[in-house]
PDB file of C-alpha atoms in Angstrom:
ATOM      1  CA  MET A1319      -0.011  -0.023   0.012  1.00 75.00           C
ATOM      2  CA  ARG A1320       1.454   3.298  -1.035  1.00 84.00           C
ATOM      3  CA  LEU A1321       0.533   6.519   0.794  1.00 81.00           C
ATOM      4  CA  ASN A1322      -0.268   9.665  -1.076  1.00 87.00           C
ATOM      5  CA  SER A1323      -0.489  13.276  -0.020  1.00 87.00           C
ATOM      6  CA  GLN A1324      -4.200  13.160   0.719  1.00 89.00           C
ATOM      7  CA  ASP A1325      -3.685  10.230   3.190  1.00 85.00           C
ATOM      8  CA  LEU A1326      -1.111  12.232   5.169  1.00 82.00           C
ATOM      9  CA  LYS A1327      -3.354  15.264   5.133  1.00 85.00           C
ATOM     10  CA  ASP A1328      -6.342  13.245   6.289  1.00 86.00           C
ATOM     11  CA  ILE A1329      -4.579  11.825   9.341  1.00 83.00           C
ATOM     12  CA  GLY A1330      -3.083  15.215  10.142  1.00 83.00           C
ATOM     13  CA  LEU A1331       0.487  13.883  10.394  1.00 83.00           C
ATOM     14  CA  LEU A1332       2.091  17.296  10.725  1.00 87.00           C
ATOM     15  CA  LYS A1333      -0.588  18.901  12.902  1.00 88.00           C
ATOM     16  CA  TYR A1334       1.577  18.842  16.030  1.00 89.00           C
ATOM     17  CA  TRP A1335       5.023  18.658  14.371  1.00 92.00           C
ATOM     18  CA  ARG A1336       6.301  21.889  15.944  1.00 92.00           C
ATOM     19  CA  ILE A1337       5.336  20.962  19.508  1.00 90.00           C
ATOM     20  CA  ILE A1338       6.753  17.394  19.242  1.00 92.00           C
ATOM     21  CA  ARG A1339       9.969  18.653  17.608  1.00 93.00           C
ATOM     22  CA  LEU A1340      10.577  21.216  20.335  1.00 90.00           C
ATOM     23  CA  VAL A1341       9.774  18.792  23.137  1.00 89.00           C
ATOM     24  CA  LEU A1342      12.102  16.096  21.705  1.00 92.00           C
ATOM     25  CA  VAL A1343      14.907  18.608  21.268  1.00 92.00           C
ATOM     26  CA  LYS A1344      14.649  19.726  24.878  1.00 88.00           C
ATOM     27  CA  GLN A1345      14.152  16.276  26.363  1.00 88.00           C
ATOM     28  CA  ASN A1346      17.171  14.819  24.462  1.00 92.00           C
ATOM     29  CA  ASN A1347      19.505  17.824  25.064  1.00 91.00           C
ATOM     30  CA  LEU A1348      19.996  18.483  21.351  1.00 93.00           C
ATOM     31  CA  LYS A1349      21.448  21.898  20.547  1.00 92.00           C
ATOM     32  CA  SER A1350      18.713  22.879  18.026  1.00 90.00           C
ATOM     33  CA  SER A1351      15.886  21.544  15.858  1.00 92.00           C
ATOM     34  CA  SER A1352      18.385  21.364  12.993  1.00 92.00           C
ATOM     35  CA  ASP A1353      20.119  18.499  14.837  1.00 93.00           C
ATOM     36  CA  LEU A1354      16.864  16.553  15.007  1.00 94.00           C
ATOM     37  CA  GLU A1355      16.032  17.167  11.379  1.00 93.00           C
ATOM     38  CA  LEU A1356      19.518  16.178  10.312  1.00 93.00           C
ATOM     39  CA  LEU A1357      19.360  12.936  12.263  1.00 95.00           C
ATOM     40  CA  ILE A1358      16.090  12.175  10.507  1.00 94.00           C
ATOM     41  CA  TYR A1359      17.789  12.776   7.167  1.00 93.00           C
ATOM     42  CA  LEU A1360      20.757  10.595   8.085  1.00 93.00           C
ATOM     43  CA  GLU A1361      18.629   7.770   9.311  1.00 95.00           C
ATOM     44  CA  SER A1362      16.878   7.644   5.936  1.00 93.00           C
ATOM     45  CA  LEU A1363      20.347   7.046   4.351  1.00 93.00           C
ATOM     46  CA  LYS A1364      20.925   3.998   6.639  1.00 93.00           C
ATOM     47  CA  ARG A1365      24.765   4.271   6.236  1.00 94.00           C
ATOM     48  CA  PHE A1366      26.760   7.352   5.326  1.00 92.00           C
ATOM     49  CA  ASN A1367      30.128   8.996   5.336  1.00 91.00           C
ATOM     50  CA  GLN A1368      31.265  12.516   6.179  1.00 89.00           C
ATOM     51  CA  LYS A1369      30.669  13.590   2.536  1.00 90.00           C
ATOM     52  CA  ASP A1370      26.998  12.521   2.828  1.00 88.00           C
ATOM     53  CA  PHE A1371      26.783  14.346   6.124  1.00 90.00           C
ATOM     54  CA  LYS A1372      28.118  17.588   4.554  1.00 88.00           C
ATOM     55  CA  ALA A1373      25.616  17.248   1.715  1.00 88.00           C
ATOM     56  CA  GLY A1374      22.812  17.033   4.272  1.00 84.00           C
ATOM     57  CA  VAL A1375      24.034  19.989   6.289  1.00 86.00           C
ATOM     58  CA  TYR A1376      23.929  22.535   3.461  1.00 85.00           C
ATOM     59  CA  THR A1377      20.334  23.690   4.212  1.00 83.00           C
ATOM     60  CA  TYR A1378      20.855  24.048   8.026  1.00 81.00           C
ATOM     61  CA  ASN A1379      22.328  26.774  10.178  1.00 80.00           C
ATOM     62  CA  TRP A1380      26.102  26.830  10.211  1.00 80.00           C
ATOM     63  CA  ASP A1381      27.490  24.894  13.126  1.00 84.00           C
ATOM     64  CA  LYS A1382      31.163  24.084  12.752  1.00 86.00           C
ATOM     65  CA  SER A1383      31.208  21.635  15.618  1.00 91.00           C
ATOM     66  CA  ARG A1384      27.944  19.825  14.767  1.00 91.00           C
ATOM     67  CA  TRP A1385      29.669  16.650  13.425  1.00 92.00           C
ATOM     68  CA  LYS A1386      32.041  16.262  16.404  1.00 93.00           C
ATOM     69  CA  ARG A1387      29.253  17.055  18.878  1.00 93.00           C
ATOM     70  CA  LEU A1388      26.794  14.492  17.423  1.00 94.00           C
ATOM     71  CA  VAL A1389      29.524  11.827  17.394  1.00 93.00           C
ATOM     72  CA  LYS A1390      30.684  12.646  20.911  1.00 95.00           C
ATOM     73  CA  GLU A1391      27.204  12.734  22.351  1.00 96.00           C
ATOM     74  CA  GLY A1392      26.400   9.320  20.795  1.00 96.00           C
ATOM     75  CA  TRP A1393      23.891  10.304  18.135  1.00 96.00           C
ATOM     76  CA  ILE A1394      26.159   9.029  15.328  1.00 95.00           C
ATOM     77  CA  SER A1395      28.164   5.834  15.577  1.00 94.00           C
ATOM     78  CA  ILE A1396      30.796   4.180  13.384  1.00 90.00           C
ATOM     79  CA  TRP A1397      29.446   1.241  11.382  1.00 90.00           C
ATOM     80  CA  ARG A1398      32.726   0.345   9.690  1.00 84.00           C
ATOM     81  CA  GLU A1399      36.188   1.639  10.577  1.00 81.00           C
ATOM     82  CA  ARG A1400      38.644   2.595   7.882  1.00 76.00           C
ATOM     83  CA  ASN A1401      41.845   0.552   7.648  1.00 81.00           C
ATOM     84  CA  ARG A1402      43.884   2.921   5.406  1.00 74.00           C
ATOM     85  CA  THR A1403      44.358   0.288   2.680  1.00 73.00           C
ATOM     86  CA  THR A1404      41.066  -1.077   1.296  1.00 75.00           C
ATOM     87  CA  GLN A1405      38.653   1.180   3.213  1.00 73.00           C
ATOM     88  CA  LYS A1406      39.655   4.756   2.775  1.00 78.00           C
ATOM     89  CA  TYR A1407      37.088   6.299   5.084  1.00 81.00           C
ATOM     90  CA  ASN A1408      34.779   5.417   8.003  1.00 87.00           C
ATOM     91  CA  ILE A1409      31.189   4.560   7.351  1.00 91.00           C
ATOM     92  CA  TYR A1410      28.701   5.769   9.907  1.00 94.00           C
ATOM     93  CA  LYS A1411      25.133   5.146  10.951  1.00 95.00           C
ATOM     94  CA  VAL A1412      22.630   6.773  13.221  1.00 96.00           C
ATOM     95  CA  SER A1413      23.032   5.301  16.718  1.00 96.00           C
ATOM     96  CA  PHE A1414      20.500   3.154  18.505  1.00 97.00           C
ATOM     97  CA  LYS A1415      19.710   6.065  20.785  1.00 96.00           C
ATOM     98  CA  ALA A1416      18.934   8.339  17.794  1.00 96.00           C
ATOM     99  CA  SER A1417      16.862   5.707  15.941  1.00 96.00           C
ATOM    100  CA  GLN A1418      14.821   5.200  19.142  1.00 97.00           C
ATOM    101  CA  MET A1419      14.163   8.915  19.434  1.00 96.00           C
ATOM    102  CA  ILE A1420      13.160   9.134  15.767  1.00 96.00           C
ATOM    103  CA  SER A1421      10.781   6.126  16.164  1.00 96.00           C
ATOM    104  CA  ARG A1422       9.268   7.781  19.186  1.00 95.00           C
ATOM    105  CA  MET A1423       8.795  10.919  17.186  1.00 94.00           C
ATOM    106  CA  TYR A1424       6.774   9.039  14.595  1.00 92.00           C
ATOM    107  CA  ARG A1425       4.700   7.362  17.291  1.00 92.00           C
ATOM    108  CA  LEU A1426       3.958  10.769  18.813  1.00 91.00           C
ATOM    109  CA  LEU A1427       3.032  12.211  15.415  1.00 89.00           C
ATOM    110  CA  LEU A1428       0.632   9.332  14.764  1.00 88.00           C
ATOM    111  CA  GLY A1429      -0.897   9.572  18.238  1.00 87.00           C
ATOM    112  CA  GLU A1430       0.239   6.100  19.317  1.00 89.00           C
ATOM    113  CA  GLU A1431       2.049   7.619  22.319  1.00 88.00           C
ATOM    114  CA  ASP A1432       1.510  10.652  24.505  1.00 84.00           C
ATOM    115  CA  LEU A1433       4.122  13.018  25.844  1.00 80.00           C
ATOM    116  CA  PRO A1434       4.665  12.793  29.617  1.00 75.00           C
ATOM    117  CA  THR A1435       3.021  15.543  31.662  1.00 72.00           C
ATOM    118  CA  SER A1436       4.255  14.796  35.136  1.00 70.00           C
ATOM    119  CA  GLU A1437       6.374  17.256  37.129  1.00 69.00           C
ATOM    120  CA  ARG A1438       9.347  14.918  36.749  1.00 68.00           C
ATOM    121  CA  SER A1439       9.334  15.521  33.005  1.00 67.00           C
ATOM    122  CA  VAL A1440      12.312  17.661  31.772  1.00 64.00           C
ATOM    123  CA  PHE A1441       9.875  19.733  29.761  1.00 64.00           C
ATOM    124  CA  TYR A1442       7.645  20.492  32.767  1.00 66.00           C
ATOM    125  CA  ASN A1443      10.489  21.350  35.223  1.00 67.00           C
ATOM    126  CA  ASN A1444      11.215  24.832  33.957  1.00 66.00           C
ATOM    127  CA  LYS A1445       8.601  27.431  34.687  1.00 71.00           C
ATOM    128  CA  SER A1446       9.535  30.209  32.233  1.00 79.00           C
ATOM    129  CA  TYR A1447       6.801  31.825  30.229  1.00 83.00           C
ATOM    130  CA  SER A1448       7.674  29.936  27.022  1.00 80.00           C
ATOM    131  CA  ASP A1449       7.723  26.603  28.917  1.00 77.00           C
ATOM    132  CA  ARG A1450       4.259  27.317  30.310  1.00 79.00           C
ATOM    133  CA  VAL A1451       2.993  28.076  26.782  1.00 84.00           C
ATOM    134  CA  TYR A1452       4.411  24.839  25.491  1.00 82.00           C
ATOM    135  CA  ASN A1453       3.020  22.928  28.390  1.00 82.00           C
ATOM    136  CA  LYS A1454      -0.414  24.257  27.511  1.00 84.00           C
ATOM    137  CA  ALA A1455       0.112  23.260  23.894  1.00 86.00           C
ATOM    138  CA  VAL A1456       1.157  19.707  24.912  1.00 85.00           C
ATOM    139  CA  ASP A1457      -1.927  19.431  27.155  1.00 84.00           C
ATOM    140  CA  ASP A1458      -4.121  20.491  24.246  1.00 85.00           C
ATOM    141  CA  MET A1459      -2.421  18.060  21.926  1.00 86.00           C
ATOM    142  CA  ILE A1460      -3.027  15.186  24.437  1.00 84.00           C
ATOM    143  CA  LYS A1461      -6.693  16.148  24.820  1.00 86.00           C
ATOM    144  CA  ASP A1462      -7.234  16.262  21.008  1.00 84.00           C
ATOM    145  CA  LYS A1463      -9.260  13.119  20.135  1.00 77.00           C
ATOM    146  CA  ASP A1464      -8.652  13.489  16.377  1.00 76.00           C
ATOM    147  CA  ARG A1465      -4.896  13.144  16.695  1.00 69.00           C
TER     148      ARG A1465
END
């Protein structure tokens, strides 16, 4: 079965994209939404090298340390090491941690899972004005029966 644009529109897949994206970025301590979107792009490639990464980064904000930061924080892992003779460069993949986050994002978008609303949640801890606004938006999203 192949999905078309009307199917996606009918289920309202992107209705709460902004809220879910912002919550996931904050809960997972990503630097920006660009990191999340880049991880989604890289996961679709399955395996990639630094050249593929650079091709995917062209449309995002300039962040010189993005590659090193994502590798250091465990979002990108090495799939195959180079050996300087037959393999000239490392091949990477999105880590298990990143693929779990992306799978969770899709479950949230489809309404199969709800965001936590307890006081223990990272998103609910801060009480700045913008956090209160997003908390209200998350509550409204959870109450939406058409999600």
